[in-house]
């Protein structure tokens, strides 16, 4: 029997609502190593570029570390960030007056500014408030892409596969994620958006309308995994997965040297305790099984993992490497960059005016000055010198929401030495 499909959100990017600087995973707002310098080609031969397929092209999204010929280590949030999913139900829904299918818009459709739309959900009725016991609705006029991407609105955070709505007293809030933005077109409501994220400053912060995944951008993807999909959510046999690949031995993202090895990812294994909605819980680590084993040579080598539970001292020499943004709001780096980030010990990093309780013992901090990690560095290595050898001591995880090199907010990494036993158990 065919099963009906439910459209929902994979990544609930409902940021924390305090009015102080908040942490964010480096991919949550889409920005390179800040400061630093271009690395000598292949001087960090275990660094990989994790790329995802969109249409017929691949795009860099995160870094990673080759830890065995057939395994790559990266951050869990790197492979848990696509904000649309299809869920197959165990049994078919019964359609009646109370349960009906949502109508999907035509592929690629863009609605005009101020188009009438309603958000519905059981989310919080105010920033920091409690969940609603009853389904609520709010009128959210559409905000066109030109306005929503202005520098004092959402800027480059919003992409053309997203849609904005609201921006005044009413908005989506925590608990609404995954729900529909129902927009009126030709006297009929279509599910034009999937509720995705709001500002960390508050659910209805000025010039920060609620952001939705634009459903019309994903009709072809839904078509590829369903049996029949016309203008309504129809039936499906199985759930689609994002297609990833890794590029090893690379230096320039846009120019090949002939040294690169490109290998598909056959399996993604997130740590079982990872929770995308609880950033300070940690466990931001994943292992990627490669479809074929890498060939080791002068340009592609394994990253050395530290002894289990190793803790390095304050100011230990470390380098972050990656293709991430070179400044907050800047563009990606074509070439692999490196930046010196001295280690910050836990007692300093967890001070109340530093990261406080956001940082736990399974994390490690580095930097805090002019140089830092930034968007698209996520998942990449923190290479630390220990007994005359570089070890991958950290996996780039998160920075301050305000900017990548915010004072007393050093880059935070998953501490690799805390997860050696877990990785060993996975790779057996």
XYZ file of C-alpha atoms in Angstrom:
428
model
C 0.000 0.000 0.000
C 1.290 3.440 -0.875
C 1.864 5.811 1.985
C 1.081 9.501 2.146
C 3.910 11.977 2.484
C 4.456 14.571 5.171
C 6.530 17.669 4.450
C 8.579 18.879 7.384
C 11.797 20.616 8.435
C 15.052 18.787 9.069
C 17.027 21.562 10.684
C 15.119 23.579 13.253
C 17.177 26.749 13.153
C 15.177 28.516 15.817
C 18.012 30.429 17.442
C 18.179 31.090 21.146
C 16.282 34.164 22.206
C 18.559 35.778 24.805
C 19.715 39.285 23.976
C 23.379 38.445 24.515
C 25.875 37.044 21.998
C 24.806 33.529 21.048
C 26.677 30.583 19.587
C 25.831 29.344 16.115
C 27.073 26.447 14.097
C 29.318 27.840 11.407
C 26.982 26.725 8.633
C 23.874 28.217 10.165
C 24.348 31.610 8.611
C 26.440 30.740 5.621
C 29.938 32.592 5.714
C 36.444 31.453 5.687
C 39.192 31.317 8.052
C 39.131 34.932 9.285
C 42.557 36.505 8.978
C 45.338 34.012 8.434
C 47.079 33.279 5.174
C 46.848 31.041 2.138
C 48.284 27.654 3.036
C 51.103 26.126 1.025
C 49.384 23.699 -1.373
C 48.966 20.240 0.193
C 50.736 21.240 3.422
C 47.710 19.899 5.329
C 47.201 16.722 3.267
C 44.451 15.284 5.500
C 42.152 18.288 4.915
C 39.180 17.493 2.670
C 36.407 19.536 1.080
C 32.937 18.106 1.758
C 30.617 18.977 -1.124
C 26.920 18.450 -1.786
C 25.159 18.077 -5.118
C 22.557 20.577 -6.252
C 21.293 19.972 -9.775
C 24.279 18.887 -11.837
C 26.889 20.766 -9.776
C 28.692 20.243 -6.466
C 29.266 22.963 -3.868
C 31.678 23.179 -0.935
C 29.822 23.124 2.370
C 32.272 21.957 5.058
C 35.745 20.743 5.756
C 36.779 17.388 7.147
C 39.682 15.115 8.020
C 40.753 11.879 6.337
C 41.227 9.544 9.324
C 41.416 6.241 7.440
C 41.609 5.514 3.729
C 37.874 4.838 3.739
C 36.719 7.247 6.466
C 36.384 11.016 6.882
C 35.681 12.828 10.157
C 33.556 15.993 10.117
C 31.006 17.898 12.200
C 27.557 16.365 12.616
C 25.816 19.642 11.809
C 27.483 19.638 8.383
C 25.421 16.647 7.294
C 22.215 17.588 9.101
C 21.447 20.991 7.651
C 19.099 20.626 4.697
C 15.889 22.268 5.767
C 13.349 20.128 3.967
C 12.523 16.445 4.279
C 9.922 13.935 3.225
C 8.653 11.523 5.847
C 7.068 8.230 4.872
C 4.158 7.262 7.105
C 3.811 3.725 8.464
C 0.172 3.604 7.317
C -1.808 5.613 4.817
C -3.767 8.608 6.129
C -7.555 8.644 5.764
C -8.718 11.787 3.970
C -11.899 13.454 5.215
C -13.204 16.875 6.222
C -10.500 17.176 8.902
C -7.471 15.676 7.154
C -6.568 16.784 3.636
C -3.524 17.128 1.413
C -1.615 20.380 1.222
C -1.367 21.816 -2.278
C 2.138 22.459 -3.559
C 2.941 25.419 -5.829
C 4.206 25.086 -9.393
C 7.938 24.407 -9.638
C 10.054 27.563 -9.409
C 7.126 29.834 -8.559
C 7.996 33.174 -6.913
C 5.211 35.154 -5.258
C 5.086 38.963 -5.204
C 5.896 41.252 -2.283
C 3.042 41.449 0.255
C 1.299 38.339 -1.086
C -1.242 37.196 1.511
C 0.105 34.283 3.571
C -0.631 32.632 6.909
C 1.727 30.701 9.159
C 0.175 27.995 11.323
C 1.602 26.089 14.256
C 1.747 25.291 17.960
C 4.967 27.260 18.521
C 5.710 29.775 21.249
C 3.373 32.747 21.309
C 6.207 35.105 22.301
C 9.995 35.041 22.548
C 10.781 32.919 25.598
C 7.098 32.113 26.102
C 5.405 28.754 26.343
C 4.095 26.547 23.553
C 0.517 27.042 22.435
C -1.896 24.265 23.402
C -4.062 25.105 20.380
C -3.162 25.493 16.727
C -2.602 29.181 15.999
C -2.450 31.181 12.786
C -0.869 34.526 11.980
C -1.064 36.725 8.902
C 2.438 37.132 7.479
C 2.683 39.137 4.245
C 5.422 37.914 1.940
C 8.677 39.891 1.845
C 10.317 39.716 -1.565
C 13.916 38.562 -1.992
C 15.189 42.055 -2.854
C 14.005 43.467 0.463
C 14.829 40.463 2.631
C 18.449 40.357 1.445
C 19.173 44.025 2.164
C 22.246 44.443 4.361
C 20.208 45.681 7.350
C 17.643 42.873 6.930
C 18.880 39.277 6.523
C 21.614 40.050 3.980
C 23.492 37.086 2.529
C 22.001 34.695 5.106
C 18.907 34.357 2.919
C 19.322 32.441 -0.329
C 17.042 32.234 -3.344
C 15.722 28.841 -2.221
C 14.242 30.556 0.829
C 11.311 32.913 1.265
C 10.668 35.567 3.925
C 7.362 36.614 5.454
C 6.297 38.947 8.240
C 8.769 41.239 9.935
C 6.296 43.055 12.182
C 4.504 42.091 15.413
C 3.596 38.594 14.234
C 6.058 35.877 13.276
C 6.962 32.248 13.583
C 8.720 31.155 16.772
C 10.295 28.121 18.433
C 8.090 25.084 17.943
C 6.699 26.255 14.597
C 9.606 24.805 12.598
C 8.604 22.489 9.790
C 5.076 23.848 9.600
C 3.513 25.412 6.505
C 3.421 28.950 5.185
C 0.058 28.929 3.428
C -0.120 31.523 0.644
C -3.161 32.568 -1.382
C -2.728 32.293 -5.157
C -5.696 32.459 -7.530
C -8.180 31.984 -4.665
C -6.449 28.852 -3.399
C -3.983 28.293 -0.562
C -0.681 26.654 -1.448
C 2.047 25.525 0.944
C 4.668 27.951 -0.305
C 7.100 27.631 2.607
C 8.380 25.317 5.345
C 9.080 27.248 8.561
C 12.841 27.333 9.075
C 14.404 30.057 11.243
C 14.059 33.394 13.033
C 16.514 35.851 14.564
C 18.377 34.961 17.751
C 17.415 38.419 19.025
C 13.753 37.512 19.143
C 11.056 35.848 17.079
C 9.657 39.147 15.774
C 12.809 41.256 15.686
C 12.613 44.337 13.377
C 13.763 43.704 9.822
C 14.235 40.021 10.593
C 11.117 38.367 9.148
C 10.555 34.658 9.580
C 12.506 32.666 6.982
C 11.030 29.636 5.249
C 12.354 26.979 2.903
C 10.759 27.827 -0.467
C 8.821 24.702 -1.461
C 8.680 25.590 -5.162
C 12.483 25.264 -5.284
C 12.266 21.587 -4.331
C 9.532 20.200 -6.585
C 12.026 18.453 -8.869
C 13.724 16.864 -5.852
C 10.383 15.672 -4.514
C 9.559 14.378 -7.979
C 12.749 12.339 -8.016
C 11.805 10.435 -4.859
C 8.068 10.065 -5.311
C 5.950 7.900 -7.517
C 3.366 10.514 -8.411
C 3.601 14.183 -7.511
C 1.579 16.701 -9.425
C 0.252 19.797 -7.668
C -0.332 18.137 -4.307
C 1.699 16.071 -1.887
C 1.249 12.570 -3.218
C 2.727 9.159 -2.506
C 6.305 8.058 -1.913
C 8.225 4.812 -1.693
C 11.355 5.958 0.099
C 13.061 9.013 1.566
C 15.726 10.812 -0.429
C 19.187 11.542 0.886
C 21.525 14.396 0.109
C 24.339 13.332 -2.215
C 27.792 14.161 -0.824
C 31.301 13.735 -2.114
C 34.733 14.586 -0.734
C 37.639 16.142 -2.578
C 41.040 15.060 -1.249
C 44.380 16.608 -2.160
C 42.718 19.826 -3.265
C 43.937 23.391 -2.710
C 41.899 25.645 -4.998
C 38.138 25.044 -5.116
C 37.850 26.360 -8.663
C 41.061 25.123 -10.273
C 42.266 21.540 -10.402
C 45.920 20.560 -10.181
C 45.596 16.899 -11.132
C 46.415 15.877 -7.557
C 42.812 15.712 -6.419
C 40.909 12.546 -5.604
C 37.116 12.787 -5.723
C 35.250 10.060 -3.841
C 31.543 9.655 -3.136
C 30.251 9.358 0.427
C 28.421 6.057 0.874
C 27.308 6.413 4.503
C 26.891 9.208 7.061
C 27.104 8.290 10.752
C 26.294 11.050 13.245
C 27.106 10.568 16.912
C 23.932 9.086 18.474
C 23.817 11.810 21.165
C 24.015 14.712 18.684
C 21.046 17.079 18.929
C 20.886 19.823 16.310
C 18.632 21.925 18.558
C 20.961 21.832 21.592
C 24.227 23.470 20.563
C 25.844 23.359 24.011
C 25.185 19.636 24.423
C 28.072 18.924 22.058
C 28.551 15.602 20.254
C 29.035 17.595 17.033
C 30.940 14.849 15.254
C 30.194 12.544 12.322
C 32.028 9.870 10.378
C 31.630 9.562 6.613
C 32.271 6.204 4.973
C 33.793 6.619 1.518
C 32.591 4.574 -1.455
C 36.193 3.667 -2.291
C 39.386 3.978 -0.299
C 41.654 6.970 -0.837
C 45.094 6.508 -2.337
C 47.726 7.845 0.058
C 50.583 9.867 -1.433
C 52.425 13.158 -0.893
C 49.196 15.124 -1.306
C 46.694 12.900 0.494
C 47.530 11.616 3.945
C 45.743 10.549 7.109
C 45.241 13.029 9.909
C 46.822 11.895 13.165
C 44.282 11.530 15.959
C 45.337 12.369 19.527
C 45.473 9.858 22.381
C 42.074 9.280 23.970
C 41.097 12.032 26.460
C 44.216 14.139 25.787
C 43.851 17.715 27.122
C 46.312 20.257 25.737
C 47.516 23.275 27.751
C 46.508 26.927 27.441
C 48.183 28.667 24.470
C 49.212 25.375 22.835
C 50.173 26.084 19.218
C 47.331 25.197 16.818
C 46.291 26.040 13.258
C 42.798 26.037 11.782
C 42.525 25.291 8.062
C 39.632 25.723 5.667
C 37.996 27.430 2.720
C 35.548 29.411 4.854
C 34.820 33.137 4.775
C 37.822 35.421 5.270
C 35.645 37.926 7.139
C 32.185 38.028 8.665
C 29.836 38.445 5.713
C 32.691 37.984 3.233
C 32.997 35.508 0.405
C 34.455 32.019 0.330
C 38.176 31.556 -0.167
C 39.165 29.891 -3.430
C 42.347 28.579 -1.822
C 42.854 26.661 1.396
C 43.770 29.070 4.196
C 45.382 28.584 7.575
C 45.327 30.705 10.718
C 47.260 30.427 13.964
C 44.795 29.926 16.824
C 46.357 29.414 20.262
C 44.391 27.060 22.478
C 42.195 28.576 25.200
C 41.861 26.318 28.235
C 38.449 25.275 29.560
C 38.674 27.332 32.754
C 39.124 30.511 30.710
C 36.709 29.695 27.884
C 33.901 28.784 30.275
C 34.080 32.060 32.219
C 30.728 33.854 32.363
C 31.913 36.733 30.126
C 33.445 34.276 27.645
C 31.361 31.275 26.519
C 30.054 30.315 29.947
C 27.945 27.165 30.064
C 27.765 26.898 26.263
C 31.164 25.188 26.367
C 31.499 21.775 27.992
C 34.434 19.430 28.632
C 33.981 17.688 25.276
C 34.747 20.916 23.430
C 37.933 22.920 23.003
C 38.348 26.644 22.320
C 41.029 28.352 20.245
C 41.710 31.901 19.119
C 39.715 34.812 20.442
C 41.734 37.497 18.691
C 41.756 38.839 15.136
C 41.846 35.383 13.569
C 39.140 32.736 13.821
C 37.124 30.141 11.996
C 34.169 31.338 9.961
C 31.338 30.001 7.851
C 32.114 26.995 5.624
C 35.097 26.087 7.832
C 32.781 23.787 9.794
C 33.896 20.204 10.140
C 37.489 21.030 9.299
C 40.481 20.283 11.523
C 42.146 22.195 14.331
C 45.721 20.999 13.906
C 47.669 21.193 17.180
C 51.387 20.615 17.741
C 52.084 17.964 20.387
C 55.446 16.248 20.948
C 56.766 17.545 17.634
C 53.806 16.314 15.545
C 50.519 17.844 14.402
C 47.384 16.100 15.670
C 43.784 16.849 14.690
C 42.702 17.962 18.148
C 39.439 19.655 17.153
C 36.581 19.689 14.633
C 35.406 23.205 13.798
C 31.938 23.612 15.307
C 30.640 27.077 16.206
C 31.365 30.787 16.606
C 29.545 33.798 18.013
C 26.381 34.782 16.193
C 27.406 38.437 15.859
C 30.673 37.847 14.025
C 33.303 35.198 13.572
C 36.018 36.888 15.670
C 33.929 38.474 18.439
C 35.904 39.471 21.605
C 36.070 36.726 24.254
C 34.221 34.377 21.935
C 36.945 32.137 20.493
C 36.096 29.531 17.890
C 34.721 26.379 19.519
C 35.681 22.908 18.333
C 34.551 19.387 19.108
C 37.425 17.871 21.129
C 38.476 14.826 19.104
C 40.206 13.084 22.017
C 36.816 12.785 23.753
C 35.459 10.632 20.908
C 38.284 8.216 20.078
C 36.474 5.240 21.629
C 33.249 6.055 19.752
C 35.091 6.347 16.434
C 36.903 3.075 17.055
C 33.576 1.332 17.713
C 32.054 2.689 14.489
C 34.991 1.720 12.295
C 35.257 -1.874 13.536
